[in-house]
Coordinates of C-alpha atoms in Angstrom, one line a residue:
Chain L
X29 CA -24.5 9.6 -49.1
X30 CA -20.7 9.7 -49.7
X31 CA -18.6 11.3 -47.0
X32 CA -14.9 11.5 -46.3
X33 CA -14.5 9.7 -43.0
X34 CA -11.9 7.8 -40.9
X35 CA -12.1 4.1 -40.3
X36 CA -13.1 4.8 -36.7
X37 CA -15.9 7.0 -37.9
X38 CA -17.0 4.3 -40.3
X39 CA -17.2 2.0 -37.3
X40 CA -19.4 4.5 -35.4
X41 CA -21.7 4.9 -38.5
X42 CA -22.0 1.1 -38.6
X43 CA -23.0 0.9 -35.0
X44 CA -25.5 3.7 -35.3
X45 CA -27.1 2.2 -38.4
X46 CA -27.3 -1.2 -36.7
X47 CA -29.5 0.3 -34.0
X48 CA -27.3 -0.9 -31.2
X49 CA -29.0 -0.5 -27.9
X50 CA -26.0 -0.9 -25.4
X51 CA -22.4 0.3 -25.8
X52 CA -19.8 -0.3 -23.1
X53 CA -16.2 0.5 -23.6
X54 CA -13.0 1.7 -22.1
X55 CA -10.6 4.0 -24.0
X56 CA -7.4 2.8 -25.6
X57 CA -5.4 4.2 -28.5
X58 CA -6.1 3.8 -31.5
X59 CA -9.7 2.7 -30.8
X60 CA -10.7 5.7 -28.5
X61 CA -12.3 7.9 -31.2
X62 CA -14.9 5.2 -31.9
X63 CA -16.4 5.4 -28.5
X64 CA -15.7 9.1 -28.2
X65 CA -18.0 9.6 -31.2
X66 CA -20.6 7.2 -30.0
X67 CA -20.7 8.6 -26.4
X68 CA -21.0 12.1 -27.7
X69 CA -24.0 11.2 -29.9
X70 CA -25.6 9.4 -26.9
X71 CA -24.9 12.3 -24.5
X72 CA -26.4 14.8 -27.0
X73 CA -29.5 12.6 -27.2
X74 CA -29.0 11.9 -30.9
X75 CA -28.6 8.2 -30.4
X76 CA -31.1 6.2 -28.3
X77 CA -28.5 3.9 -26.8
X78 CA -27.4 3.2 -23.3
X79 CA -23.7 3.9 -22.7
X80 CA -22.3 1.9 -19.8
X81 CA -19.2 3.5 -18.3
X82 CA -16.8 0.9 -16.9
X83 CA -13.3 0.8 -15.3
X84 CA -11.7 -1.7 -17.6
X85 CA -12.1 -3.7 -20.8
X86 CA -12.8 -6.8 -18.8
X87 CA -15.8 -5.1 -17.3
X88 CA -16.9 -3.7 -20.7
X89 CA -17.2 -7.2 -22.1
X90 CA -18.8 -8.4 -18.9
X91 CA -21.4 -5.6 -19.2
X92 CA -22.2 -6.6 -22.8
X93 CA -22.5 -10.3 -21.7
X94 CA -25.3 -9.2 -19.4
X95 CA -26.9 -7.0 -22.0
X96 CA -26.7 -9.6 -24.7
X97 CA -28.0 -12.3 -22.4
X98 CA -31.3 -10.4 -21.8
X99 CA -31.6 -9.9 -25.5
X100 CA -30.4 -6.5 -26.7
X101 CA -28.0 -5.8 -29.5
X102 CA -24.7 -4.4 -28.1
X103 CA -21.2 -3.2 -29.1
X104 CA -17.8 -2.5 -27.8
X105 CA -14.4 -1.6 -29.3
X106 CA -10.9 -2.1 -28.1
X107 CA -7.2 -2.6 -29.1
X108 CA -4.1 -4.4 -28.0
X109 CA -3.8 -4.5 -24.2
X110 CA -7.5 -3.8 -23.8
X111 CA -8.3 -6.9 -25.8
X112 CA -5.8 -9.0 -23.9
X113 CA -7.4 -7.8 -20.6
X114 CA -10.8 -9.0 -22.0
X115 CA -9.5 -12.5 -22.7
X116 CA -11.5 -14.3 -20.0
X117 CA -14.7 -12.6 -21.0
X118 CA -14.1 -13.4 -24.7
X119 CA -14.4 -17.1 -23.9
X120 CA -17.5 -16.3 -21.8
X121 CA -19.2 -14.5 -24.7
X122 CA -18.8 -17.3 -27.1
X123 CA -19.4 -20.1 -24.5
X124 CA -22.7 -18.4 -23.7
X125 CA -23.5 -18.1 -27.4
X126 CA -24.0 -14.4 -27.4
X127 CA -24.1 -12.5 -30.7
X128 CA -21.9 -9.6 -29.5
X129 CA -20.1 -7.5 -32.1
X130 CA -16.8 -5.9 -31.2
X131 CA -14.3 -3.9 -33.2
X132 CA -10.6 -4.5 -32.5
X133 CA -8.3 -1.9 -34.0
X134 CA -5.1 -3.9 -34.5
X135 CA -2.2 -2.6 -32.4
X136 CA 1.0 -4.2 -31.2
X137 CA 1.2 -5.5 -27.6
X138 CA 4.0 -4.2 -25.5
X139 CA 6.6 -4.1 -24.2
X140 CA 8.2 -2.3 -25.8
X141 CA 5.3 0.1 -25.8
X142 CA 3.9 0.6 -29.3
X143 CA 0.6 2.0 -30.5
X144 CA 0.9 1.0 -34.2
X145 CA -0.6 -1.6 -36.4
X146 CA 0.2 -5.3 -35.8
X147 CA -2.2 -8.2 -35.8
X148 CA -0.7 -10.0 -32.8
X149 CA -3.5 -8.7 -30.5
X150 CA -6.5 -10.2 -32.3
X151 CA -4.7 -13.3 -33.5
X152 CA -3.7 -14.2 -30.0
X153 CA -7.4 -14.5 -29.3
X154 CA -8.0 -17.0 -32.1
X155 CA -9.1 -19.8 -29.8
X156 CA -11.7 -17.9 -27.9
X157 CA -14.6 -18.9 -30.2
X158 CA -15.0 -15.5 -31.9
X159 CA -15.6 -15.1 -35.6
X160 CA -12.8 -12.8 -36.9
X161 CA -13.2 -10.6 -40.0
X162 CA -10.3 -8.4 -41.2
X163 CA -11.0 -5.2 -43.3
X164 CA -9.1 -3.6 -46.1
X165 CA -10.7 -0.1 -46.4
X166 CA -13.2 2.1 -44.6
X167 CA -16.1 1.1 -46.7
X168 CA -15.5 -2.5 -45.9
X169 CA -15.3 -1.6 -42.2
X170 CA -18.8 -0.1 -42.2
X171 CA -20.3 -2.8 -44.4
X172 CA -18.7 -5.6 -42.3
X173 CA -20.3 -4.3 -39.1
X174 CA -23.8 -4.4 -40.6
X175 CA -23.1 -8.0 -41.9
X176 CA -21.5 -9.0 -38.6
X177 CA -24.7 -8.5 -36.6
X178 CA -26.7 -10.6 -39.1
X179 CA -24.1 -13.4 -39.0
X180 CA -23.7 -13.3 -35.2
X181 CA -27.5 -13.4 -34.6
X182 CA -28.0 -16.4 -36.9
X183 CA -25.1 -18.6 -35.7
X184 CA -25.2 -17.2 -32.2
X185 CA -21.5 -16.5 -31.9
X186 CA -19.7 -13.2 -31.3
X187 CA -17.9 -11.5 -34.1
X188 CA -14.7 -9.4 -34.0
X189 CA -14.4 -6.9 -36.8
X190 CA -10.7 -6.0 -37.2
X191 CA -9.1 -3.0 -38.8
X192 CA -5.5 -1.7 -38.9
X193 CA -4.4 1.0 -36.5
X194 CA -4.0 4.4 -38.1
X195 CA -3.8 3.1 -41.7
X196 CA -7.5 2.7 -41.4
X197 CA -8.6 3.9 -38.0
X198 CA -7.3 7.5 -38.5
X199 CA -7.2 7.7 -42.3
X200 CA -10.0 9.6 -44.0
X201 CA -11.4 8.4 -47.3
X202 CA -14.7 8.5 -49.1
X203 CA -17.3 6.0 -47.8
X204 CA -20.8 5.5 -49.0
X205 CA -22.9 5.7 -45.9
X206 CA -26.3 4.0 -46.4
X207 CA -29.5 5.5 -45.0
X208 CA -31.2 4.1 -41.8
X209 CA -34.1 3.0 -44.0
X210 CA -31.8 1.0 -46.3
X211 CA -30.1 -0.7 -43.4
X212 CA -33.4 -1.4 -41.7
X213 CA -34.4 -3.4 -44.7
X214 CA -31.2 -5.5 -44.5
X215 CA -30.8 -5.8 -40.7
X216 CA -34.0 -6.6 -38.8
X217 CA -34.2 -6.1 -35.0
X218 CA -32.5 -8.7 -32.9
X219 CA -34.9 -11.4 -31.7
X220 CA -33.1 -13.5 -29.1
X221 CA -33.9 -17.2 -29.0
X222 CA -34.3 -17.2 -25.3
X223 CA -35.5 -13.7 -24.3
X224 CA -35.1 -12.8 -20.6
X225 CA -38.3 -11.8 -18.8
X226 CA -37.9 -10.3 -15.3
X227 CA -41.2 -12.1 -14.3
X228 CA -39.5 -15.4 -15.1
X229 CA -36.1 -15.4 -13.4
X230 CA -33.4 -17.7 -14.7
X231 CA -29.8 -18.6 -13.9
X232 CA -27.4 -18.8 -16.9
X233 CA -24.1 -20.5 -17.4
X234 CA -24.3 -22.4 -14.1
X235 CA -21.8 -25.3 -13.3
X236 CA -22.1 -28.0 -15.9
X237 CA -20.7 -31.5 -15.2
X238 CA -18.6 -33.5 -17.6
X239 CA -21.8 -35.2 -18.6
X240 CA -23.0 -32.1 -20.5
X241 CA -20.0 -29.7 -21.0
X242 CA -18.6 -31.7 -23.9
X243 CA -21.7 -31.2 -26.0
X244 CA -21.7 -27.5 -25.4
X245 CA -18.3 -27.3 -27.0
X246 CA -19.4 -29.6 -29.9
X247 CA -22.2 -27.2 -30.6
X248 CA -19.9 -24.2 -30.8
X249 CA -17.8 -26.1 -33.4
X250 CA -21.0 -27.0 -35.4
X251 CA -22.0 -23.3 -35.3
X252 CA -18.6 -22.3 -36.6
X253 CA -19.0 -24.8 -39.4
X254 CA -22.2 -23.0 -40.4
X255 CA -20.5 -19.6 -40.7
X256 CA -19.3 -20.1 -44.4
X257 CA -22.7 -20.8 -45.7
X258 CA -24.5 -18.3 -43.5
X259 CA -22.0 -15.5 -44.4
X260 CA -22.5 -16.3 -48.1
X261 CA -26.3 -15.9 -47.8
X262 CA -26.0 -12.8 -45.7
X263 CA -23.6 -11.3 -48.3
X264 CA -25.9 -12.2 -51.2
X265 CA -28.7 -10.3 -49.4
X266 CA -26.3 -7.4 -48.6
X267 CA -25.4 -7.3 -52.3
X268 CA -29.0 -7.0 -53.3
X269 CA -29.4 -3.9 -51.1
X270 CA -26.0 -2.2 -51.4
X271 CA -24.3 -3.7 -54.5
X272 CA -21.1 -4.5 -52.7
X273 CA -19.6 -7.9 -51.7
X274 CA -16.3 -9.1 -50.2
X275 CA -16.3 -12.8 -49.6
X276 CA -14.4 -14.8 -47.0
X277 CA -11.5 -14.5 -49.4
X278 CA -11.0 -12.7 -52.7
X279 CA -8.7 -13.7 -55.5
X280 CA -7.5 -11.0 -57.9
X281 CA -4.9 -10.7 -60.6
X282 CA -3.8 -13.3 -63.1
X283 CA -6.1 -16.2 -63.9
X284 CA -3.6 -19.0 -64.1
X285 CA -0.8 -17.8 -61.9
X286 CA 2.0 -20.1 -60.6
X287 CA 2.6 -17.8 -57.7
X288 CA -0.1 -16.4 -55.3
X289 CA 0.4 -13.6 -52.8
X290 CA -1.7 -14.1 -49.7
X291 CA -2.4 -11.1 -47.4
X292 CA -4.9 -9.7 -44.9
X293 CA -6.0 -6.2 -43.8
X294 CA -4.6 -3.1 -45.5
X295 CA -1.6 -5.0 -46.8
X296 CA -4.0 -6.4 -49.4
X297 CA -4.8 -2.9 -50.6
X298 CA -1.1 -2.0 -51.4
X299 CA -0.6 -5.5 -52.8
X300 CA -3.2 -5.0 -55.4
X301 CA -1.0 -2.3 -56.9
X302 CA 2.1 -4.5 -56.9
X303 CA 0.3 -7.5 -58.4
X304 CA -1.1 -5.2 -61.2
X305 CA 2.3 -3.7 -61.9
X306 CA 4.0 -7.1 -62.1
X307 CA 1.4 -8.6 -64.4
X308 CA 1.9 -5.6 -66.7
X309 CA 5.6 -6.6 -66.7
X310 CA 4.6 -10.1 -67.8
X311 CA 5.0 -11.8 -64.4
X312 CA 2.4 -14.5 -63.8
X313 CA 1.2 -13.7 -60.3
X314 CA -2.1 -13.3 -58.5
X315 CA -3.3 -12.2 -55.1
X316 CA -5.6 -13.7 -52.5
X317 CA -7.1 -11.5 -49.8
X318 CA -8.0 -13.4 -46.6
X319 CA -10.8 -11.5 -44.9
X320 CA -12.2 -14.2 -42.6
X321 CA -9.6 -15.7 -40.2
X322 CA -12.1 -17.6 -37.9
X323 CA -13.5 -19.9 -38.9
X324 CA -10.5 -20.3 -41.2
X325 CA -11.8 -20.4 -44.8
X326 CA -9.9 -23.6 -45.7
X327 CA -12.3 -24.8 -48.3
X328 CA -12.5 -21.4 -50.1
X329 CA -8.7 -21.1 -50.1
X330 CA -8.1 -24.6 -51.4
X331 CA -10.4 -23.8 -54.2
X332 CA -8.7 -20.4 -55.0
X333 CA -5.1 -21.7 -55.0
X334 CA -5.7 -24.7 -57.4
X335 CA -2.9 -24.9 -59.8
X336 CA -0.5 -22.6 -58.0
X337 CA 3.0 -23.9 -57.3
X338 CA 4.0 -21.3 -54.7
X339 CA 2.2 -19.3 -52.1
X340 CA 3.9 -16.2 -50.6
X341 CA 2.2 -15.2 -47.3
X342 CA 2.8 -11.8 -45.7
X343 CA 2.0 -11.9 -41.9
X344 CA 1.9 -8.7 -39.9
X345 CA 2.1 -10.7 -36.7
X346 CA 4.4 -13.2 -35.0
X347 CA 3.8 -16.2 -32.9
X348 CA 7.2 -16.5 -31.3
X349 CA 8.7 -19.9 -31.8
X350 CA 6.5 -20.7 -34.8
X351 CA 6.3 -17.7 -37.2
X352 CA 3.4 -16.0 -39.0
X353 CA 0.0 -17.1 -37.9
X354 CA -1.7 -16.9 -41.3
X355 CA 1.0 -19.0 -42.8
X356 CA 0.6 -21.6 -40.1
X357 CA -3.1 -21.7 -40.5
X358 CA -2.6 -22.1 -44.2
X359 CA -0.2 -25.0 -43.8
X360 CA -2.7 -26.8 -41.6
X361 CA -5.6 -26.1 -43.9
X362 CA -3.8 -27.3 -47.0
X363 CA -2.2 -30.4 -45.5
X364 CA -5.2 -32.8 -46.0
X365 CA -5.8 -31.6 -49.6
X366 CA -4.1 -32.7 -52.8
X367 CA -2.6 -29.4 -53.7
X368 CA 0.7 -28.9 -51.9
X369 CA 2.2 -25.6 -53.1
X370 CA 5.5 -24.4 -51.5
X371 CA 4.7 -21.9 -48.8
X372 CA 6.9 -18.9 -48.3
X373 CA 6.1 -17.3 -44.9
X374 CA 7.1 -13.7 -44.7
X375 CA 6.9 -11.6 -41.6
X376 CA 6.7 -7.8 -42.1
X377 CA 5.5 -4.5 -40.7
X378 CA 5.5 -5.5 -37.0
X379 CA 4.7 -2.6 -34.7
X380 CA 3.4 -0.5 -37.6
X381 CA 6.5 -0.4 -39.8
X382 CA 5.3 0.4 -43.3
X383 CA 4.8 -2.6 -45.7
X384 CA 5.7 -0.7 -48.8
X385 CA 5.1 -1.7 -52.4
X386 CA 8.9 -2.2 -52.7
X387 CA 8.9 -4.8 -49.8
X388 CA 5.9 -6.6 -51.3
X389 CA 7.7 -6.8 -54.7
X390 CA 10.8 -8.1 -52.9
X391 CA 8.7 -10.9 -51.4
X392 CA 7.2 -11.9 -54.8
X393 CA 10.6 -11.8 -56.5
X394 CA 12.1 -13.9 -53.7
X395 CA 9.4 -16.6 -54.1
X396 CA 9.8 -16.5 -57.9
X397 CA 13.5 -17.0 -57.7
X398 CA 13.7 -19.8 -55.1
X399 CA 12.2 -23.3 -55.4
X400 CA 12.1 -23.5 -51.6
X401 CA 12.3 -20.9 -48.9
X402 CA 15.8 -20.8 -47.4
X403 CA 14.4 -20.4 -43.9
X404 CA 11.1 -21.2 -42.2
X405 CA 10.5 -17.5 -41.5
X406 CA 11.5 -14.9 -44.1
X407 CA 11.9 -11.5 -42.5
X408 CA 10.8 -8.7 -44.9
X409 CA 12.2 -5.3 -44.1
X410 CA 14.2 -6.4 -41.1
X411 CA 17.1 -4.1 -40.2
X412 CA 20.3 -6.1 -40.1
Chain C
X29 CA -1.7 10.8 -58.1
X30 CA -0.7 14.0 -56.2
X31 CA 0.8 13.7 -52.8
X32 CA 0.9 16.6 -50.3
X33 CA 2.7 16.8 -47.0
X34 CA 1.7 19.3 -44.2
X35 CA 4.2 20.4 -41.7
X36 CA 3.1 22.1 -38.5
X37 CA 3.4 22.0 -34.7
X38 CA 1.1 19.9 -32.5
X39 CA -2.1 22.0 -31.9
X40 CA -1.8 24.1 -35.1
X41 CA -4.3 22.0 -37.0
X42 CA -2.2 20.3 -39.7
X43 CA -4.4 17.3 -39.5
X44 CA -7.6 19.3 -40.0
X45 CA -5.9 21.2 -42.9
X46 CA -5.2 17.9 -44.6
X47 CA -8.8 16.7 -44.0
X48 CA -10.4 20.0 -45.2
X49 CA -8.3 20.0 -48.3
X50 CA -9.3 16.3 -48.9
X51 CA -12.9 17.2 -48.7
X52 CA -12.4 20.1 -51.1
X53 CA -10.8 17.7 -53.6
X54 CA -13.5 15.1 -53.0
X55 CA -16.2 17.7 -54.0
X56 CA -14.3 18.1 -57.3
X57 CA -14.7 14.4 -58.0
X58 CA -11.3 13.1 -56.7
X59 CA -10.6 10.1 -54.7
X60 CA -8.8 11.2 -51.5
X61 CA -6.9 9.8 -48.6
X62 CA -6.0 12.0 -45.7
X63 CA -4.0 10.9 -42.6
X64 CA -1.9 12.3 -39.8
X65 CA 1.7 11.1 -39.2
X66 CA 0.9 8.2 -36.9
X67 CA 2.9 9.4 -33.9
X68 CA 2.6 10.3 -30.3
X69 CA 3.2 14.1 -30.8
X70 CA 2.6 16.6 -28.2
X71 CA 1.5 20.3 -28.4
X72 CA 4.2 22.4 -30.0
X73 CA 6.2 19.4 -31.3
X74 CA 6.8 19.2 -35.1
X75 CA 4.0 17.2 -36.7
X76 CA 3.0 16.1 -40.2
X77 CA -0.2 15.3 -42.0
X78 CA -0.6 13.8 -45.5
X79 CA -3.0 13.9 -48.4
X80 CA -3.2 11.8 -51.5
X81 CA -5.6 12.7 -54.3
X82 CA -6.2 10.8 -57.5
X83 CA -8.8 10.3 -60.3
X84 CA -8.7 6.5 -59.5
X85 CA -9.4 4.7 -56.2
X86 CA -6.4 4.9 -54.0
X87 CA -5.0 1.5 -52.9
X88 CA -1.6 2.7 -51.7
X89 CA -1.6 2.5 -47.9
X90 CA 1.8 3.6 -46.8
X91 CA 3.3 6.9 -45.6
X92 CA 4.1 9.6 -48.2
X93 CA 7.9 9.6 -48.8
X94 CA 8.1 11.7 -52.0
X95 CA 5.5 14.5 -51.9
X96 CA 4.6 16.7 -54.8
X97 CA 4.0 19.7 -52.6
X98 CA 4.5 21.0 -49.0
X99 CA 2.3 23.1 -46.9
X100 CA 4.2 24.6 -43.9
X101 CA 2.0 26.1 -41.1
X102 CA 5.0 27.3 -39.0
X103 CA 8.1 29.0 -40.5
X104 CA 10.2 28.1 -37.5
X105 CA 10.2 24.5 -38.7
X106 CA 12.5 25.5 -41.6
X107 CA 15.9 24.4 -40.5
X108 CA 14.4 22.6 -37.4
X109 CA 13.2 19.6 -39.4
X110 CA 14.2 18.0 -42.7
X111 CA 11.5 19.9 -44.5
X112 CA 12.2 19.1 -48.1
X113 CA 12.9 15.4 -47.6
X114 CA 11.8 13.6 -50.7
X115 CA 10.0 16.6 -52.1
X116 CA 9.8 16.3 -55.9
X117 CA 11.8 18.9 -58.0
X118 CA 9.7 22.1 -58.7
X119 CA 7.1 21.2 -56.1
X120 CA 5.4 24.0 -54.3
X121 CA 6.4 24.9 -50.8
X122 CA 3.7 27.1 -49.3
X123 CA 4.8 28.8 -46.1
X124 CA 2.9 30.7 -43.5
X125 CA 5.2 33.7 -43.1
X126 CA 5.0 37.5 -43.2
X127 CA 8.2 37.5 -45.2
X128 CA 8.3 37.4 -49.1
X129 CA 9.2 34.2 -50.9
X130 CA 12.7 35.5 -51.6
X131 CA 13.5 35.2 -47.9
X132 CA 13.4 31.4 -48.4
X133 CA 15.8 31.3 -51.3
X134 CA 17.8 28.7 -49.4
X135 CA 15.2 26.1 -50.4
X136 CA 16.6 25.7 -53.9
X137 CA 14.9 23.8 -56.7
X138 CA 11.4 24.4 -55.6
X139 CA 8.6 26.9 -56.1
X140 CA 8.1 29.0 -53.0
X141 CA 5.0 30.9 -51.9
X142 CA 4.3 32.8 -48.7
X143 CA 1.2 34.1 -47.1
X144 CA 0.9 35.8 -43.7
X145 CA -1.8 33.4 -42.4
X146 CA -1.0 34.2 -38.8
X147 CA -2.0 37.9 -39.2
X148 CA -5.0 36.9 -41.3
X149 CA -6.1 34.4 -38.6
X150 CA -5.7 37.0 -35.8
X151 CA -7.7 39.6 -37.8
X152 CA -10.6 37.1 -38.1
X153 CA -10.4 36.0 -34.5
X154 CA -9.3 32.4 -35.2
X155 CA -7.6 31.0 -32.2
X156 CA -5.7 33.4 -29.9
X157 CA -3.0 36.0 -30.6
X158 CA -0.4 33.6 -29.1
X159 CA -1.9 30.5 -30.7
X160 CA -3.7 31.6 -34.0
X161 CA -5.3 28.8 -36.0
X162 CA -3.9 29.2 -39.5
X163 CA -5.0 26.0 -41.1
X164 CA -8.0 27.3 -43.1
X165 CA -6.3 30.5 -44.3
X166 CA -3.4 28.6 -45.8
X167 CA -5.8 26.5 -47.8
X168 CA -7.0 29.6 -49.6
X169 CA -3.5 30.3 -50.6
X170 CA -3.0 26.7 -51.7
X171 CA -6.0 27.0 -54.1
X172 CA -4.6 30.2 -55.6
X173 CA -1.0 29.1 -56.2
X174 CA -1.5 25.5 -57.3
X175 CA -4.7 26.0 -59.2
X176 CA -5.5 22.3 -58.4
X177 CA -8.7 23.0 -56.4
X178 CA -11.2 25.8 -56.6
X179 CA -12.0 28.3 -53.9
X180 CA -15.6 27.3 -54.0
X181 CA -14.7 23.7 -53.0
X182 CA -12.4 25.0 -50.3
X183 CA -15.2 27.2 -48.9
X184 CA -17.7 24.2 -49.0
X185 CA -15.1 22.0 -47.3
X186 CA -14.5 24.5 -44.5
X187 CA -18.2 24.9 -43.9
X188 CA -18.6 21.1 -43.6
X189 CA -15.5 20.3 -41.6
X190 CA -14.6 23.2 -39.3
X191 CA -16.6 23.0 -36.1
X192 CA -16.9 26.7 -35.2
X193 CA -16.6 30.3 -36.7
X194 CA -17.4 29.0 -40.2
X195 CA -17.8 32.5 -41.7
X196 CA -14.6 33.8 -40.2
X197 CA -12.7 30.7 -41.5
X198 CA -14.1 31.1 -45.0
X199 CA -13.2 34.9 -45.0
X200 CA -9.7 34.1 -43.8
X201 CA -9.2 31.6 -46.6
X202 CA -10.5 34.1 -49.2
X203 CA -8.2 36.8 -47.8
X204 CA -5.2 34.4 -48.0
X205 CA -6.2 33.5 -51.6
X206 CA -5.9 37.2 -52.5
X207 CA -2.7 37.9 -50.5
X208 CA -0.4 35.0 -51.3
X209 CA 2.7 35.8 -53.2
X210 CA 4.7 33.2 -55.1
X211 CA 8.1 33.0 -56.7
X212 CA 9.6 30.3 -58.9
X213 CA 13.1 29.3 -58.0
X214 CA 14.4 27.5 -61.0
X215 CA 18.1 27.3 -60.0
X216 CA 19.1 24.2 -58.1

C-alpha cells in the first residue's frame, strides 16, 4: 500500500512491521514524532509492545540492553544531544553483542543551539561498535529498519539507522508500506543465542580480566568483518520479497568517469540531479552514494572508484582539527590500494544549511578545474 | 515540476494544508514532497510550508526558493513578510480574505484570487470564531482557480488526512470552490 508519509512515520511503520516487543525512548527534536506515534499506538492497544518510560536517553538504552539481553526485539530513537548522552550505553550494547536497532535523526550538537541536519552526532559515535546505515529517502528508511533487524540478529551487533533531520524526518512523500504478512516472510521472530530463563539465573558482563577481555574485542571486529557479506545476503532476500535494493554503496551516472562525487544521506538525492545535468552537458562525472558508514565499505568503494582520477567528497559534518569524516575514512580506506585518486574534501550544510544543486555543481567544477585541492578542507557555501 | 509555498501563522494549519494537497495530487498519480519550513516557530508567528509535485520521482531535497504559486492563509501577512519572494511571474497568489482580488492590486505581476475562508470555516464550525481553521476551505479554492487538481481528489485527501469533522471540512472546501473569485493582473 502506497501512502504519503514523513520519514519519522516511515520509521514507526518499520518498527511496527518488525514486531518490536519493547520500545524505550526519551523525546528530542526532530526524533520525537517517531516515539509519539509508537506510544500512541501502544496506548490505544493497537500495538502489542511494551513502552518503557524513562527519564533520559542513557536510561532508554540501558532499558533496551536489559530487554535485549533476555531475548526480545527492541527499539529506540534519538538525536543529537540525546545520542551523546547515550554514549556509555552504546559501548555496552555492542560489547554485550546485543542486536538492538536504533534510529538517529541527524541533528547538529550545540552550542550554539541548533535542531537542523548535521551528521556530527552519529559520526562522533563511530567507535562504539555500532553498524551505521545512512538513508536517502523515506522508502529507504522503512526498508532499512526491516533489514537492520535481520543483520543485527545474525552478526549480533547493534545497528543505527540514520536519517537527516527535517529533510526526511518531517518531509512527506510516497512510501510503499509492505503488509505484515509480507514482512513476516522476510523477518522471522528473534531467536536469541543465549535466551534468558528466570529459572536459571545468570550474571552478564561481569568483570573480565586481561586474560579474556582482548578476545571479546577481537570477536567484535570479526563480526564487523562479516557485515558486508551478511548484508548482501539479507538484501538479496529482501529483493526477492520487495523488489528493492540499496547496497552498502551505489554508483550512478557515467560509466567511465574521471571524477566521482561521493555523498551520503539526502545530499545524494539532490546530487543525482546535478550529476545527470552535467552528463547531459557532456561532463564526464559519476556519483557514489555511501550508505554504510560502519563497517566502512572500503572494498566496495575501491571497486567502484577504479579508473577515477579525482574524488569530490561532500561531508555534512566536521571533525574539528581534521575535516570531513567521510573524506578521512575514504583516505584511510584507499591508502593500502593501488588506486590513488586525488581527494577533494568539501564541508557543507553544517547545522542544516541547504546543500543546493548550485553548491554541488560548484564542488564538481572546482574539482574539475584543479589538479589538487588548494586547501585540505574546502568550505562549500561558507559566508565570507 | 510545480512548487507551491504556503504562508500562514503558527497554529493555522499551513503544514496540514500542504500535506492534504500533497495527498490530493498523489491520488492523481503525481509524485509529491510536502514539508514545513524547518524552524522553531511559535503560535501566531509567520510560518511557511512547501509542496513539490511532479510526474517524475522528486530527488531535489532543498527548500523552495522560486515557487510557482502561493497560498496565503492569513491576509495580515501581506506587508508583514516578503510574501512574493522568488515567486515566478504570473504565479497564482490565493489569499484568504473577505476582500475582492482588486484590493491586492499592489502585488503586481501575479494572478490574484481571494476567498473568505475564515467565514466559511466559522459557518462550518471549524476551529473557533477567534481561531478558525481555514486550511481545508482554501484547498477547494486552489482546485478551482489553478485547475491543477480535481475537487474529488481534494475531498478524498481531506477525508484521509484531517483527523476530525471530516464532513464539515469537505463541505467547507466545496463552498470555497464555489465562492472563490480570481483576477489576472497582467501589468508589472
